[in-house]
Amino acid sequence: MEAISKQRILWVDVLKGIAIMLVVTGHSAVECGLNHWAYFIYSFHMPLFFLLSGFLFTPRPEKEYLRKSARRLLLPFAAFVLLIAVPFFASWIIHLDSVGAAGAIKPLKIMLLGGVMATAGWYTVVWFVTVLWLSTNLFNFIASRKLSLLLIVPLLLTGYLASYLTPDIPFHITIVPMATAYIWLGFIIGQNIERLREYKRAGWIIGILAIILTMWKASELRIDMKHLDYGIPVISLALSIILSATFAMIAIELSKIKILSSAIALLGEASMVIMYLHLPLREVFLTPFRSHLVPDTMPWLYLVWALLIGLILPTWFYLIALRFRPLRKLFLGKK
């Protein structure tokens, strides 16, 4: 049982590593003209994170979960929002310019309002954290009371209806119903994982067909949760779940390759840090030097640089934070 447990943890970390690599790739692919690949990634990469949260979910008493989830998610959220603002604070103090002033005020607005304030520039991805916190607490309420599975239908309907509302709502609350539905579906998959493993061969066939279909119609099927775009209703939902399951099967196979799986699993462990820092680090270390590092004849090289900077540097930060208790608590939400 111990060996099975370790294997399961390893493939989950490998899957997280794959997922965060897809996030970094998706945010940089458009910059070098690889739009179609970005659309393919967008068709499932954020649903995958919510499905994984549900897969790993363990219901707890509400007050306990509220407290622990705040420490695990909201404290690092505030810490990283302020850390990313350091260059703007410095610019404001040294040069007293309006750009620095706007950048210094923005993190305070993000922490108070989130939502659309947390969906652009260096803060493009931090919307995910507050939505995850709200959604997991809502699902904990549902799971603790063992409410009927039929409730997932109004959650999905509310999610689709909310996509017609303005996204400029504090903390992107309009995303919460759809995110909670994905978490619930991930939880159901986790509860039935052993039974699903019996259909492994069929799963590969369905997964490959889903990849082909999504690649063919990627622009129509893509899901952009941040902007409340859920693609083609029901179809995009189903494909995002199938593609997530397919990449989970790929992660299971990769977990059998020791050296490769260890490297990808480390990225999985550092996935939240990578999420926060990959865009600011790209803007600091790549964008100003793009003309020197990326020849006009090799636009794809931008993606290579973006992956190296966006994955390696945040992982170093994660390893450093892991070693020191104050940093571990502040930026990782760990005791």
CSV table of C-alpha atoms in Angstrom, one decimal:
chain,number,residue,atom,x,y,z
A,1,MET,CA,0.0,0.0,0.0
A,2,GLU,CA,2.9,2.4,0.8
A,3,ALA,CA,4.4,1.8,-2.7
A,4,ILE,CA,1.0,2.5,-4.3
A,5,SER,CA,0.6,5.7,-2.3
A,6,LYS,CA,4.0,7.0,-3.3
A,7,GLN,CA,3.3,6.1,-7.0
A,8,ARG,CA,0.0,8.0,-6.9
A,9,ILE,CA,1.6,11.1,-5.3
A,10,LEU,CA,4.4,11.0,-7.9
A,11,TRP,CA,2.1,10.9,-10.9
A,12,VAL,CA,-0.1,13.7,-9.5
A,13,ASP,CA,2.9,15.9,-9.1
A,14,VAL,CA,4.0,15.0,-12.6
A,15,LEU,CA,0.6,16.0,-13.9
A,16,LYS,CA,0.8,19.3,-12.0
A,17,GLY,CA,4.2,19.8,-13.6
A,18,ILE,CA,2.8,19.1,-17.1
A,19,ALA,CA,-0.1,21.5,-16.3
A,20,ILE,CA,2.1,24.4,-15.3
A,21,MET,CA,4.4,23.9,-18.3
A,22,LEU,CA,1.2,24.2,-20.4
A,23,VAL,CA,0.3,27.4,-18.6
A,24,VAL,CA,3.7,29.0,-19.3
A,25,THR,CA,3.6,27.7,-22.9
A,26,GLY,CA,0.1,29.0,-23.5
A,27,HIS,CA,1.0,32.5,-22.2
A,28,SER,CA,4.1,32.7,-24.5
A,29,ALA,CA,3.0,30.7,-27.7
A,30,VAL,CA,0.9,33.6,-29.1
A,31,GLU,CA,4.0,35.9,-28.8
A,32,CYS,CA,5.8,33.8,-31.4
A,33,GLY,CA,2.8,33.1,-33.7
A,34,LEU,CA,1.8,29.7,-32.3
A,35,ASN,CA,-1.8,30.7,-31.8
A,36,HIS,CA,-3.3,27.4,-32.7
A,37,TRP,CA,-1.2,25.6,-30.1
A,38,ALA,CA,-2.2,28.2,-27.5
A,39,TYR,CA,-5.9,27.6,-28.3
A,40,PHE,CA,-5.4,23.9,-27.8
A,41,ILE,CA,-3.8,24.4,-24.4
A,42,TYR,CA,-6.5,26.8,-23.4
A,43,SER,CA,-9.1,24.1,-24.2
A,44,PHE,CA,-8.3,22.3,-20.9
A,45,HIS,CA,-5.4,23.7,-18.9
A,46,MET,CA,-7.3,25.7,-16.4
A,47,PRO,CA,-10.1,23.1,-16.0
A,48,LEU,CA,-7.3,20.6,-15.3
A,49,PHE,CA,-6.2,22.6,-12.2
A,50,PHE,CA,-9.7,22.7,-10.8
A,51,LEU,CA,-10.3,19.0,-11.6
A,52,LEU,CA,-7.0,18.2,-9.8
A,53,SER,CA,-8.2,20.2,-6.8
A,54,GLY,CA,-11.3,18.1,-6.7
A,55,PHE,CA,-9.4,14.9,-7.2
A,56,LEU,CA,-7.2,15.6,-4.2
A,57,PHE,CA,-10.0,17.1,-2.1
A,58,THR,CA,-10.8,15.9,1.5
A,59,PRO,CA,-13.8,17.4,3.1
A,60,ARG,CA,-13.2,19.0,6.5
A,61,PRO,CA,-15.2,20.9,9.1
A,62,GLU,CA,-16.0,24.3,7.6
A,63,LYS,CA,-14.1,26.6,10.1
A,64,GLU,CA,-11.1,24.3,9.9
A,65,TYR,CA,-11.1,24.3,6.1
A,66,LEU,CA,-11.7,28.0,6.0
A,67,ARG,CA,-8.7,28.7,8.2
A,68,LYS,CA,-6.3,26.2,6.5
A,69,SER,CA,-7.3,27.3,3.0
A,70,ALA,CA,-6.7,30.9,3.9
A,71,ARG,CA,-3.2,30.1,5.2
A,72,ARG,CA,-2.5,27.9,2.1
A,73,LEU,CA,-3.9,30.2,-0.6
A,74,LEU,CA,-4.6,33.7,0.6
A,75,LEU,CA,-1.4,34.4,2.6
A,76,PRO,CA,0.8,33.5,-0.4
A,77,PHE,CA,-1.6,35.4,-2.7
A,78,ALA,CA,-1.0,38.6,-0.7
A,79,ALA,CA,2.7,37.9,-0.4
A,80,PHE,CA,3.3,37.4,-4.1
A,81,VAL,CA,1.0,40.3,-5.1
A,82,LEU,CA,3.2,42.6,-3.0
A,83,LEU,CA,6.5,41.0,-4.1
A,84,ILE,CA,5.6,41.5,-7.8
A,85,ALA,CA,4.8,45.2,-7.0
A,86,VAL,CA,8.4,45.8,-5.6
A,87,PRO,CA,9.7,47.3,-8.9
A,88,PHE,CA,6.7,49.6,-9.1
A,89,PHE,CA,7.1,50.7,-5.5
A,90,ALA,CA,10.8,51.3,-6.1
A,91,SER,CA,10.1,53.3,-9.3
A,92,TRP,CA,7.5,55.4,-7.4
A,93,ILE,CA,9.8,56.1,-4.5
A,94,ILE,CA,13.0,56.9,-6.6
A,95,HIS,CA,11.5,58.7,-9.6
A,96,LEU,CA,8.1,59.8,-8.2
A,97,ASP,CA,6.5,58.9,-11.6
A,98,SER,CA,2.9,58.2,-12.3
A,99,VAL,CA,3.7,54.7,-13.7
A,100,GLY,CA,5.2,53.7,-10.4
A,101,ALA,CA,2.3,55.2,-8.5
A,102,ALA,CA,-0.2,53.3,-10.5
A,103,GLY,CA,1.8,50.1,-10.0
A,104,ALA,CA,2.1,50.7,-6.3
A,105,ILE,CA,-1.6,51.2,-5.8
A,106,LYS,CA,-2.7,48.3,-8.0
A,107,PRO,CA,-1.6,45.5,-5.7
A,108,LEU,CA,-3.7,47.0,-2.9
A,109,LYS,CA,-6.7,47.1,-5.2
A,110,ILE,CA,-6.1,43.5,-6.3
A,111,MET,CA,-6.0,42.3,-2.7
A,112,LEU,CA,-9.2,44.2,-1.9
A,113,LEU,CA,-11.1,43.5,-5.1
A,114,GLY,CA,-9.4,40.9,-7.2
A,115,GLY,CA,-11.5,40.2,-10.3
A,116,VAL,CA,-10.7,42.2,-13.4
A,117,MET,CA,-7.9,44.0,-11.4
A,118,ALA,CA,-6.1,40.7,-11.3
A,119,THR,CA,-6.3,39.7,-14.9
A,120,ALA,CA,-3.8,41.9,-16.8
A,121,GLY,CA,-0.1,42.6,-17.0
A,122,TRP,CA,2.1,41.0,-14.4
A,123,TYR,CA,-0.9,39.9,-12.5
A,124,THR,CA,-2.6,38.0,-15.4
A,125,VAL,CA,-3.0,34.7,-13.6
A,126,VAL,CA,-3.5,35.6,-9.9
A,127,TRP,CA,-7.3,35.6,-10.4
A,128,PHE,CA,-7.1,31.8,-10.2
A,129,VAL,CA,-6.1,31.8,-6.5
A,130,THR,CA,-9.1,33.7,-5.1
A,131,VAL,CA,-11.4,31.8,-7.4
A,132,LEU,CA,-9.9,28.5,-6.2
A,133,TRP,CA,-10.2,29.6,-2.5
A,134,LEU,CA,-13.9,30.6,-2.9
A,135,SER,CA,-14.7,27.5,-5.0
A,136,THR,CA,-13.0,24.9,-2.7
A,137,ASN,CA,-14.7,26.5,0.3
A,138,LEU,CA,-18.1,26.3,-1.5
A,139,PHE,CA,-17.4,22.7,-2.4
A,140,ASN,CA,-16.3,21.8,1.1
A,141,PHE,CA,-19.7,23.1,2.2
A,142,ILE,CA,-21.4,20.9,-0.4
A,143,ALA,CA,-19.3,17.8,0.3
A,144,SER,CA,-19.6,18.1,4.1
A,145,ARG,CA,-23.3,18.0,3.9
A,146,LYS,CA,-23.3,15.3,1.2
A,147,LEU,CA,-25.7,17.3,-0.9
A,148,SER,CA,-27.2,15.6,-3.9
A,149,LEU,CA,-25.1,15.2,-7.0
A,150,LEU,CA,-28.0,16.7,-9.0
A,151,LEU,CA,-26.9,20.1,-7.6
A,152,ILE,CA,-24.0,20.0,-10.1
A,153,VAL,CA,-26.6,20.8,-12.9
A,154,PRO,CA,-27.7,24.2,-11.5
A,155,LEU,CA,-24.0,24.9,-10.8
A,156,LEU,CA,-23.1,24.4,-14.5
A,157,LEU,CA,-26.2,26.3,-15.7
A,158,THR,CA,-25.3,29.2,-13.4
A,159,GLY,CA,-21.8,29.1,-14.7
A,160,TYR,CA,-22.9,29.3,-18.3
A,161,LEU,CA,-25.5,32.1,-17.5
A,162,ALA,CA,-22.8,34.0,-15.6
A,163,SER,CA,-20.7,34.1,-18.8
A,164,TYR,CA,-23.2,36.7,-20.1
A,165,LEU,CA,-22.5,39.0,-17.2
A,166,THR,CA,-19.7,41.5,-17.0
A,167,PRO,CA,-16.6,40.0,-15.5
A,168,ASP,CA,-15.9,43.2,-13.6
A,169,ILE,CA,-17.1,41.7,-10.3
A,170,PRO,CA,-15.0,41.4,-7.1
A,171,PHE,CA,-12.8,38.3,-7.0
A,172,HIS,CA,-14.3,37.0,-10.2
A,173,ILE,CA,-17.2,35.5,-8.3
A,174,THR,CA,-18.9,34.8,-11.6
A,175,ILE,CA,-16.4,32.1,-12.3
A,176,VAL,CA,-17.0,30.3,-9.0
A,177,PRO,CA,-20.1,28.2,-10.1
A,178,MET,CA,-18.2,26.7,-13.1
A,179,ALA,CA,-15.0,26.2,-11.1
A,180,THR,CA,-16.9,24.5,-8.3
A,181,ALA,CA,-18.6,22.2,-10.8
A,182,TYR,CA,-15.1,21.2,-12.2
A,183,ILE,CA,-13.9,20.6,-8.6
A,184,TRP,CA,-16.9,18.4,-7.9
A,185,LEU,CA,-16.3,16.4,-11.1
A,186,GLY,CA,-12.7,15.9,-10.1
A,187,PHE,CA,-13.8,14.7,-6.7
A,188,ILE,CA,-16.2,12.2,-8.4
A,189,ILE,CA,-13.3,11.0,-10.6
A,190,GLY,CA,-11.1,10.6,-7.5
A,191,GLN,CA,-13.8,8.6,-5.7
A,192,ASN,CA,-14.0,6.2,-8.7
A,193,ILE,CA,-10.4,6.1,-9.8
A,194,GLU,CA,-9.9,2.3,-9.3
A,195,ARG,CA,-13.0,1.5,-11.4
A,196,LEU,CA,-12.0,3.9,-14.1
A,197,ARG,CA,-8.6,2.3,-14.4
A,198,GLU,CA,-10.4,-0.8,-15.8
A,199,TYR,CA,-11.2,1.1,-18.9
A,200,LYS,CA,-7.6,2.2,-19.6
A,201,ARG,CA,-7.5,1.0,-23.3
A,202,ALA,CA,-10.8,2.7,-24.1
A,203,GLY,CA,-9.5,5.8,-22.3
A,204,TRP,CA,-6.5,6.1,-24.6
A,205,ILE,CA,-8.6,5.7,-27.7
A,206,ILE,CA,-11.1,8.4,-26.5
A,207,GLY,CA,-8.3,10.6,-25.4
A,208,ILE,CA,-6.5,10.5,-28.7
A,209,LEU,CA,-9.7,11.2,-30.6
A,210,ALA,CA,-10.4,14.1,-28.2
A,211,ILE,CA,-6.9,15.5,-29.0
A,212,ILE,CA,-7.4,15.3,-32.7
A,213,LEU,CA,-10.9,16.9,-32.5
A,214,THR,CA,-9.7,19.7,-30.3
A,215,MET,CA,-6.6,20.4,-32.4
A,216,TRP,CA,-8.9,20.6,-35.5
A,217,LYS,CA,-11.3,23.1,-33.9
A,218,ALA,CA,-9.1,24.6,-31.2
A,219,SER,CA,-10.2,28.2,-31.7
A,220,GLU,CA,-13.9,27.3,-31.2
A,221,LEU,CA,-13.4,24.8,-28.4
A,222,ARG,CA,-11.0,26.7,-26.3
A,223,ILE,CA,-12.0,27.7,-22.7
A,224,ASP,CA,-10.9,31.0,-21.3
A,225,MET,CA,-12.3,30.9,-17.8
A,226,LYS,CA,-10.7,34.2,-16.9
A,227,HIS,CA,-12.9,35.9,-19.4
A,228,LEU,CA,-15.9,33.7,-18.8
A,229,ASP,CA,-15.6,32.0,-22.2
A,230,TYR,CA,-16.5,28.3,-21.9
A,231,GLY,CA,-16.3,27.5,-25.6
A,232,ILE,CA,-19.1,25.4,-27.1
A,233,PRO,CA,-21.4,24.6,-24.1
A,234,VAL,CA,-21.3,21.0,-22.9
A,235,ILE,CA,-19.0,19.9,-25.8
A,236,SER,CA,-16.0,22.0,-24.6
A,237,LEU,CA,-16.8,21.0,-21.0
A,238,ALA,CA,-16.7,17.3,-21.9
A,239,LEU,CA,-13.6,17.6,-24.0
A,240,SER,CA,-11.8,19.5,-21.2
A,241,ILE,CA,-12.5,16.6,-18.8
A,242,ILE,CA,-11.4,14.0,-21.4
A,243,LEU,CA,-8.2,15.9,-22.3
A,244,SER,CA,-7.4,16.3,-18.6
A,245,ALA,CA,-7.9,12.6,-18.0
A,246,THR,CA,-5.7,11.8,-21.1
A,247,PHE,CA,-2.8,13.9,-19.7
A,248,ALA,CA,-3.3,12.2,-16.4
A,249,MET,CA,-2.7,8.9,-18.1
A,250,ILE,CA,0.4,10.4,-19.8
A,251,ALA,CA,1.6,11.5,-16.3
A,252,ILE,CA,1.2,8.0,-15.0
A,253,GLU,CA,3.3,6.6,-17.8
A,254,LEU,CA,6.0,9.4,-17.3
A,255,SER,CA,6.1,8.7,-13.6
A,256,LYS,CA,7.7,5.3,-14.4
A,257,ILE,CA,10.7,7.1,-15.9
A,258,LYS,CA,12.7,8.0,-12.8
A,259,ILE,CA,14.9,11.0,-13.8
A,260,LEU,CA,12.3,12.6,-16.1
A,261,SER,CA,9.5,12.2,-13.6
A,262,SER,CA,11.5,13.7,-10.8
A,263,ALA,CA,12.3,16.8,-12.8
A,264,ILE,CA,8.6,17.3,-13.9
A,265,ALA,CA,7.3,16.5,-10.4
A,266,LEU,CA,9.5,19.2,-8.9
A,267,LEU,CA,7.8,21.7,-11.3
A,268,GLY,CA,4.5,20.3,-10.1
A,269,GLU,CA,5.5,20.9,-6.4
A,270,ALA,CA,6.5,24.5,-7.4
A,271,SER,CA,3.5,25.0,-9.7
A,272,MET,CA,1.9,27.8,-7.6
A,273,VAL,CA,5.2,29.7,-7.4
A,274,ILE,CA,5.7,29.3,-11.2
A,275,MET,CA,2.2,30.5,-11.8
A,276,TYR,CA,2.8,33.8,-9.8
A,277,LEU,CA,6.3,34.5,-11.1
A,278,HIS,CA,6.6,33.3,-14.7
A,279,LEU,CA,5.1,36.4,-16.3
A,280,PRO,CA,6.9,39.1,-14.2
A,281,LEU,CA,10.3,37.3,-14.7
A,282,ARG,CA,9.6,37.0,-18.5
A,283,GLU,CA,9.0,40.7,-18.6
A,284,VAL,CA,12.1,41.5,-16.7
A,285,PHE,CA,14.6,39.1,-18.2
A,286,LEU,CA,13.3,38.4,-21.7
A,287,THR,CA,11.2,41.2,-23.1
A,288,PRO,CA,13.8,44.0,-22.9
A,289,PHE,CA,16.4,41.7,-24.6
A,290,ARG,CA,14.1,40.0,-27.1
A,291,SER,CA,15.8,41.6,-30.2
A,292,HIS,CA,19.2,40.3,-29.0
A,293,LEU,CA,18.0,36.8,-27.9
A,294,VAL,CA,15.4,36.0,-30.6
A,295,PRO,CA,16.4,36.4,-34.3
A,296,ASP,CA,13.6,37.3,-36.7
A,297,THR,CA,14.1,34.0,-38.5
A,298,MET,CA,13.6,32.0,-35.3
A,299,PRO,CA,10.5,33.3,-33.5
A,300,TRP,CA,10.0,30.0,-31.8
A,301,LEU,CA,13.1,30.7,-29.8
A,302,TYR,CA,11.1,33.2,-27.8
A,303,LEU,CA,9.0,30.3,-26.5
A,304,VAL,CA,12.2,28.4,-25.5
A,305,TRP,CA,13.5,31.3,-23.6
A,306,ALA,CA,10.2,32.0,-22.0
A,307,LEU,CA,10.0,28.3,-20.8
A,308,LEU,CA,13.5,28.4,-19.4
A,309,ILE,CA,13.0,31.7,-17.5
A,310,GLY,CA,9.4,31.0,-16.5
A,311,LEU,CA,10.1,27.5,-15.1
A,312,ILE,CA,13.7,27.5,-13.8
A,313,LEU,CA,13.9,30.8,-11.9
A,314,PRO,CA,10.5,30.4,-10.0
A,315,THR,CA,11.6,26.8,-9.1
A,316,TRP,CA,14.8,28.2,-7.6
A,317,PHE,CA,12.7,30.6,-5.6
A,318,TYR,CA,10.5,27.7,-4.4
A,319,LEU,CA,13.5,25.7,-3.3
A,320,ILE,CA,14.9,28.7,-1.4
A,321,ALA,CA,11.6,29.4,0.2
A,322,LEU,CA,11.3,25.8,1.2
A,323,ARG,CA,14.5,26.0,3.3
A,324,PHE,CA,13.5,29.0,5.5
A,325,ARG,CA,10.5,28.9,7.8
A,326,PRO,CA,9.3,32.5,7.4
A,327,LEU,CA,9.5,32.3,3.5
A,328,ARG,CA,7.9,28.8,3.6
A,329,LYS,CA,5.0,30.1,5.6
A,330,LEU,CA,4.6,33.4,3.7
A,331,PHE,CA,5.1,32.3,0.1
A,332,LEU,CA,4.2,28.6,0.2
A,333,GLY,CA,1.5,28.6,2.9
A,334,LYS,CA,3.2,25.8,4.7
A,335,LYS,CA,3.9,25.4,8.4
